Amino acid sequence: MATELLEQIRLNGAVPRHVAVIMDGNGRWARARGKPRYEGHRAGMKAVREVIEGAVEAGVEILTLFAFSHENWQRPAREIAALMNLLERYAKKEKHELKRQGVEVHVIGEVEALPDSARASVADLIEFTRGRRTLTLILALNYGSRGELVRAARRLAQSALRGEREPAAIDEAALRAELYTAPWPDPDLLIRTSGERRLSNFLLWQMAYTELYVTPVLWPDFTRQDLFAAILDYQRRERRFGKVTV
Ligand code: FPP
């Protein structure tokens, strides 16, 4: 089944270059099984592997995963510790496999505020996978889009104060250049699992023209087949970027 979908994607041609994912529904998946929320996050790691492998197979160049938001600090301390622990274990355990697959890892967000051991493992993962060229994997860690925009505004104000630029010369390109995502093109496709139809403070600037795809599948159940279905749906759409097509 997955092979057939992949074949159809190839026949259709243009694959979204950059896919972003809001991995939602881990808690509900666990609750439905009478398990603690942590088990849902743990099961979600399998889906992380699936989506990375699927992205490589489909020829996606950039994959951004929303792994931990600013708002997630408001969760119970035990759940936060479990998420940090998972992240650390993921970075240590998967680094060889990611490198073998040709995945180069980057992060966006206030990574400095993560616990030391998680931060160190992620830094090692970034270093270890540097130079791979098949897929760029961007992990959004302690990320919030409004915070990112405030940070960009502050940096622009500081450079204006230093006399490096006139306020009137601050344009869209200047602001874009101060975002965490400056090195990469904006997402072409956003996938959100578990049926929620919200952006949840994720890449607000970057997703001005992104195609949105919502699936009821809970994140731990998400497979490469679901990724391929989302890409096929994207390929059927006509992107106009505010213009008309004649
Ligand atoms: C949302 O489900 C998911 C999260 C807040 C965390 C996502 C993290 C992972 C899948 C593991 C870490 C990822 C990497 C890349 C190392 P939820 O808890 O909000 O679910 P609910 O809405 O059903 O409660």
Short mmCIF file of C-alpha atoms and ligand atoms in Angstrom, two decimals:
data_model
loop_
_atom_site.label_atom_id
_atom_site.label_comp_id
_atom_site.label_asym_id
_atom_site.label_seq_id
_atom_site.Cartn_x
_atom_site.Cartn_y
_atom_site.Cartn_z
CA MET A 1 0.00 0.00 0.00
CA ALA A 2 2.74 2.46 1.01
CA THR A 3 4.68 1.51 -2.13
CA GLU A 4 1.68 2.26 -4.32
CA LEU A 5 1.20 5.68 -2.72
CA LEU A 6 4.90 6.41 -3.16
CA GLU A 7 4.69 5.46 -6.83
CA GLN A 8 1.73 7.81 -7.28
CA ILE A 9 3.68 10.64 -5.58
CA ARG A 10 6.53 10.11 -8.04
CA LEU A 11 4.18 10.09 -11.01
CA ASN A 12 2.57 13.33 -9.87
CA GLY A 13 5.94 15.09 -9.76
CA ALA A 14 6.44 18.05 -7.43
CA VAL A 15 6.93 16.89 -3.84
CA PRO A 16 6.64 19.52 -1.06
CA ARG A 17 10.19 20.63 -0.41
CA HIS A 18 9.58 21.46 3.25
CA VAL A 19 7.06 19.61 5.43
CA ALA A 20 6.28 20.75 9.00
CA VAL A 21 4.47 18.55 11.52
CA ILE A 22 2.54 19.26 14.73
CA MET A 23 2.73 15.86 16.42
CA ASP A 24 -0.47 15.86 18.47
CA GLY A 25 -2.53 13.26 20.30
CA ASN A 26 0.03 11.36 22.38
CA GLY A 27 -1.93 11.98 25.59
CA ARG A 28 -5.23 10.82 24.07
CA TRP A 29 -3.57 7.74 22.63
CA ALA A 30 -2.30 6.81 26.10
CA ARG A 31 -5.59 7.60 27.84
CA ALA A 32 -7.49 5.37 25.41
CA ARG A 33 -5.26 2.52 26.58
CA GLY A 34 -5.43 3.35 30.29
CA LYS A 35 -1.74 4.26 30.28
CA PRO A 36 0.08 7.32 31.67
CA ARG A 37 0.66 10.21 29.21
CA TYR A 38 4.35 9.40 29.15
CA GLU A 39 3.58 6.11 27.37
CA GLY A 40 1.94 8.12 24.60
CA HIS A 41 5.09 10.17 24.07
CA ARG A 42 7.17 7.00 24.11
CA ALA A 43 4.93 5.44 21.47
CA GLY A 44 5.23 8.70 19.51
CA MET A 45 8.93 8.04 18.97
CA LYS A 46 8.08 5.21 16.58
CA ALA A 47 6.04 7.67 14.52
CA VAL A 48 9.03 10.06 14.51
CA ARG A 49 11.11 7.29 12.93
CA GLU A 50 8.33 6.51 10.44
CA VAL A 51 7.92 10.11 9.29
CA ILE A 52 11.67 10.58 8.86
CA GLU A 53 12.03 7.41 6.81
CA GLY A 54 8.95 8.29 4.77
CA ALA A 55 10.24 11.81 4.10
CA VAL A 56 13.53 10.37 2.84
CA GLU A 57 11.68 7.90 0.60
CA ALA A 58 9.38 10.56 -0.84
CA GLY A 59 12.23 13.01 -1.50
CA VAL A 60 11.20 15.72 0.97
CA GLU A 61 14.23 17.96 1.57
CA ILE A 62 13.33 19.55 4.91
CA LEU A 63 11.22 18.15 7.75
CA THR A 64 10.39 20.30 10.79
CA LEU A 65 8.93 18.57 13.87
CA PHE A 66 7.31 20.49 16.74
CA ALA A 67 8.73 18.45 19.63
CA PHE A 68 8.41 20.85 22.58
CA SER A 69 6.69 24.24 22.75
CA HIS A 70 7.14 27.19 25.11
CA GLU A 71 3.67 26.39 26.42
CA ASN A 72 4.67 22.80 27.24
CA TRP A 73 6.54 24.08 30.35
CA GLN A 74 3.08 24.42 31.93
CA ARG A 75 2.63 20.64 31.96
CA PRO A 76 3.21 18.61 35.16
CA ALA A 77 6.92 18.44 36.08
CA ARG A 78 6.88 14.66 35.72
CA GLU A 79 5.67 14.84 32.13
CA ILE A 80 8.26 17.51 31.24
CA ALA A 81 11.02 15.36 32.75
CA ALA A 82 9.79 12.37 30.75
CA LEU A 83 9.80 14.38 27.51
CA MET A 84 13.33 15.66 28.17
CA ASN A 85 14.44 12.15 28.95
CA LEU A 86 12.94 10.86 25.70
CA LEU A 87 14.64 13.61 23.73
CA GLU A 88 18.00 12.78 25.31
CA ARG A 89 17.57 9.07 24.69
CA TYR A 90 16.46 9.73 21.11
CA ALA A 91 19.52 11.87 20.42
CA LYS A 92 21.87 9.23 21.83
CA LYS A 93 20.19 6.16 20.40
CA GLU A 94 19.27 7.31 16.91
CA LYS A 95 22.31 9.33 15.91
CA HIS A 96 24.03 6.53 13.99
CA GLU A 97 20.83 5.56 12.18
CA LEU A 98 20.09 9.19 11.28
CA LYS A 99 23.59 9.62 9.91
CA ARG A 100 23.28 6.42 7.90
CA GLN A 101 20.04 7.71 6.39
CA GLY A 102 21.74 10.95 5.39
CA VAL A 103 19.82 13.11 7.87
CA GLU A 104 21.35 16.38 9.07
CA VAL A 105 19.78 17.60 12.34
CA HIS A 106 19.18 21.24 13.29
CA VAL A 107 17.18 22.84 16.08
CA ILE A 108 15.07 25.98 16.38
CA GLY A 109 13.87 27.51 19.65
CA GLU A 110 15.32 28.58 22.98
CA VAL A 111 17.50 25.52 23.31
CA GLU A 112 19.65 27.24 25.98
CA ALA A 113 16.81 26.82 28.48
CA LEU A 114 16.65 23.02 28.18
CA PRO A 115 18.14 20.89 30.97
CA ASP A 116 21.93 20.51 30.56
CA SER A 117 21.98 16.81 29.73
CA ALA A 118 19.25 17.08 27.06
CA ARG A 119 20.95 20.12 25.57
CA ALA A 120 24.32 18.37 25.44
CA SER A 121 22.90 15.27 23.71
CA VAL A 122 21.13 17.42 21.13
CA ALA A 123 24.32 19.43 20.51
CA ASP A 124 26.17 16.16 19.96
CA LEU A 125 23.46 14.94 17.55
CA ILE A 126 23.76 18.15 15.52
CA GLU A 127 27.54 17.87 15.38
CA PHE A 128 27.46 14.14 14.58
CA THR A 129 25.06 14.49 11.63
CA ARG A 130 26.56 17.64 10.14
CA GLY A 131 27.22 17.47 6.41
CA ARG A 132 24.53 14.90 5.61
CA ARG A 133 22.55 15.93 2.58
CA THR A 134 19.52 13.67 2.05
CA LEU A 135 17.15 15.26 4.56
CA THR A 136 17.40 18.31 6.81
CA LEU A 137 15.58 17.50 10.07
CA ILE A 138 14.69 20.56 12.14
CA LEU A 139 13.56 19.87 15.71
CA ALA A 140 11.55 22.71 17.26
CA LEU A 141 12.56 22.56 20.93
CA ASN A 142 11.29 25.07 23.45
CA TYR A 143 9.92 26.90 20.44
CA GLY A 144 7.13 29.50 20.27
CA SER A 145 6.47 31.60 17.20
CA ARG A 146 5.52 34.83 18.97
CA GLY A 147 8.67 34.58 21.08
CA GLU A 148 10.70 34.07 17.90
CA LEU A 149 9.15 37.22 16.37
CA VAL A 150 9.82 39.26 19.54
CA ARG A 151 13.42 38.07 19.49
CA ALA A 152 13.75 39.10 15.83
CA ALA A 153 12.24 42.55 16.54
CA ARG A 154 14.67 43.04 19.43
CA ARG A 155 17.64 42.11 17.28
CA LEU A 156 16.56 44.54 14.56
CA ALA A 157 16.08 47.31 17.13
CA GLN A 158 19.54 46.66 18.53
CA SER A 159 21.14 46.85 15.10
CA ALA A 160 19.25 50.12 14.39
CA LEU A 161 20.50 51.53 17.72
CA ARG A 162 24.04 50.61 16.76
CA GLY A 163 23.49 52.62 13.59
CA GLU A 164 23.83 49.57 11.35
CA ARG A 165 20.47 50.23 9.65
CA GLU A 166 17.74 52.84 9.33
CA PRO A 167 14.39 51.79 10.86
CA ALA A 168 12.78 52.68 7.51
CA ALA A 169 15.03 50.13 5.84
CA ILE A 170 13.61 47.27 7.91
CA ASP A 171 11.57 45.21 5.49
CA GLU A 172 10.21 41.65 5.30
CA ALA A 173 13.55 40.25 4.19
CA ALA A 174 15.30 41.90 7.16
CA LEU A 175 12.86 40.41 9.65
CA ARG A 176 12.95 37.01 8.00
CA ALA A 177 16.75 37.01 8.30
CA GLU A 178 16.48 37.27 12.11
CA LEU A 179 14.19 34.25 12.51
CA TYR A 180 15.56 30.88 13.68
CA THR A 181 14.44 29.51 10.32
CA ALA A 182 16.41 32.02 8.23
CA PRO A 183 18.52 29.37 6.44
CA TRP A 184 15.55 27.43 5.06
CA PRO A 185 12.58 28.02 2.76
CA ASP A 186 9.10 28.29 4.35
CA PRO A 187 7.11 25.07 4.80
CA ASP A 188 5.04 24.03 1.78
CA LEU A 189 2.88 21.66 3.80
CA LEU A 190 1.85 21.51 7.46
CA ILE A 191 0.51 18.25 8.85
CA ARG A 192 -1.33 18.27 12.18
CA THR A 193 -2.46 15.00 13.72
CA SER A 194 -5.34 14.23 16.11
CA GLY A 195 -7.88 16.41 14.30
CA GLU A 196 -7.09 19.76 15.95
CA ARG A 197 -7.35 22.71 13.54
CA ARG A 198 -4.97 25.19 15.14
CA LEU A 199 -1.47 26.51 14.51
CA SER A 200 -0.66 26.57 18.26
CA ASN A 201 2.00 29.29 17.97
CA PHE A 202 4.04 27.29 15.43
CA LEU A 203 5.90 29.06 12.57
CA LEU A 204 3.27 31.82 12.24
CA TRP A 205 5.36 34.03 9.95
CA GLN A 206 6.73 31.13 7.95
CA MET A 207 3.34 29.54 7.26
CA ALA A 208 1.68 32.53 5.60
CA TYR A 209 1.18 30.47 2.41
CA THR A 210 1.60 26.92 3.70
CA GLU A 211 -0.98 24.31 2.74
CA LEU A 212 -2.64 22.83 5.83
CA TYR A 213 -3.48 19.16 6.24
CA VAL A 214 -5.30 17.87 9.32
CA THR A 215 -5.71 14.15 9.95
CA PRO A 216 -7.69 12.50 12.78
CA VAL A 217 -4.88 9.94 13.26
CA LEU A 218 -3.26 10.27 16.72
CA TRP A 219 0.49 10.84 16.52
CA PRO A 220 1.63 7.43 17.87
CA ASP A 221 -0.44 5.75 15.12
CA PHE A 222 0.98 7.93 12.32
CA THR A 223 2.83 5.91 9.66
CA ARG A 224 4.68 6.72 6.45
CA GLN A 225 1.47 5.79 4.66
CA ASP A 226 -0.25 8.74 6.38
CA LEU A 227 2.63 11.00 5.32
CA PHE A 228 2.28 9.81 1.73
CA ALA A 229 -1.50 10.44 1.83
CA ALA A 230 -0.82 14.02 3.00
CA ILE A 231 1.70 14.58 0.19
CA LEU A 232 -0.76 13.23 -2.40
CA ASP A 233 -3.44 15.59 -1.07
CA TYR A 234 -0.95 18.48 -1.35
CA GLN A 235 -0.13 17.53 -4.94
CA ARG A 236 -3.80 17.92 -5.87
CA ARG A 237 -3.92 21.53 -4.67
CA GLU A 238 -3.31 24.66 -6.68
CA ARG A 239 -1.05 27.12 -4.89
CA ARG A 240 -1.70 30.71 -5.93
CA PHE A 241 0.16 32.78 -3.31
CA GLY A 242 -2.59 35.44 -3.50
CA LYS A 243 -2.44 35.68 -7.29
CA VAL A 244 -4.87 34.43 -9.91
CA THR A 245 -4.05 31.72 -12.40
CA VAL A 246 -5.24 32.12 -15.96
C1 FPP B 1 1.50 16.36 21.71
O1 FPP B 1 0.67 15.37 22.29
C2 FPP B 1 2.90 15.96 21.71
C3 FPP B 1 3.90 16.55 22.44
C4 FPP B 1 3.66 17.68 23.33
C5 FPP B 1 5.29 16.09 22.39
C6 FPP B 1 5.75 15.45 21.10
C7 FPP B 1 6.99 14.72 21.40
C8 FPP B 1 7.37 13.51 20.94
C9 FPP B 1 6.61 12.72 19.93
C10 FPP B 1 8.61 12.89 21.46
C11 FPP B 1 9.86 13.72 21.32
C12 FPP B 1 10.21 14.01 19.91
C13 FPP B 1 11.45 13.98 19.37
C14 FPP B 1 11.62 14.41 17.96
C15 FPP B 1 12.64 13.54 20.09
P1 FPP B 1 -0.20 15.76 23.55
O2 FPP B 1 0.51 15.30 24.77
O3 FPP B 1 -0.52 17.22 23.52
O4 FPP B 1 -1.49 14.89 23.28
P2 FPP B 1 -3.00 15.21 23.71
O5 FPP B 1 -3.38 16.48 22.98
O6 FPP B 1 -3.74 14.02 23.24
O7 FPP B 1 -2.99 15.36 25.20
#
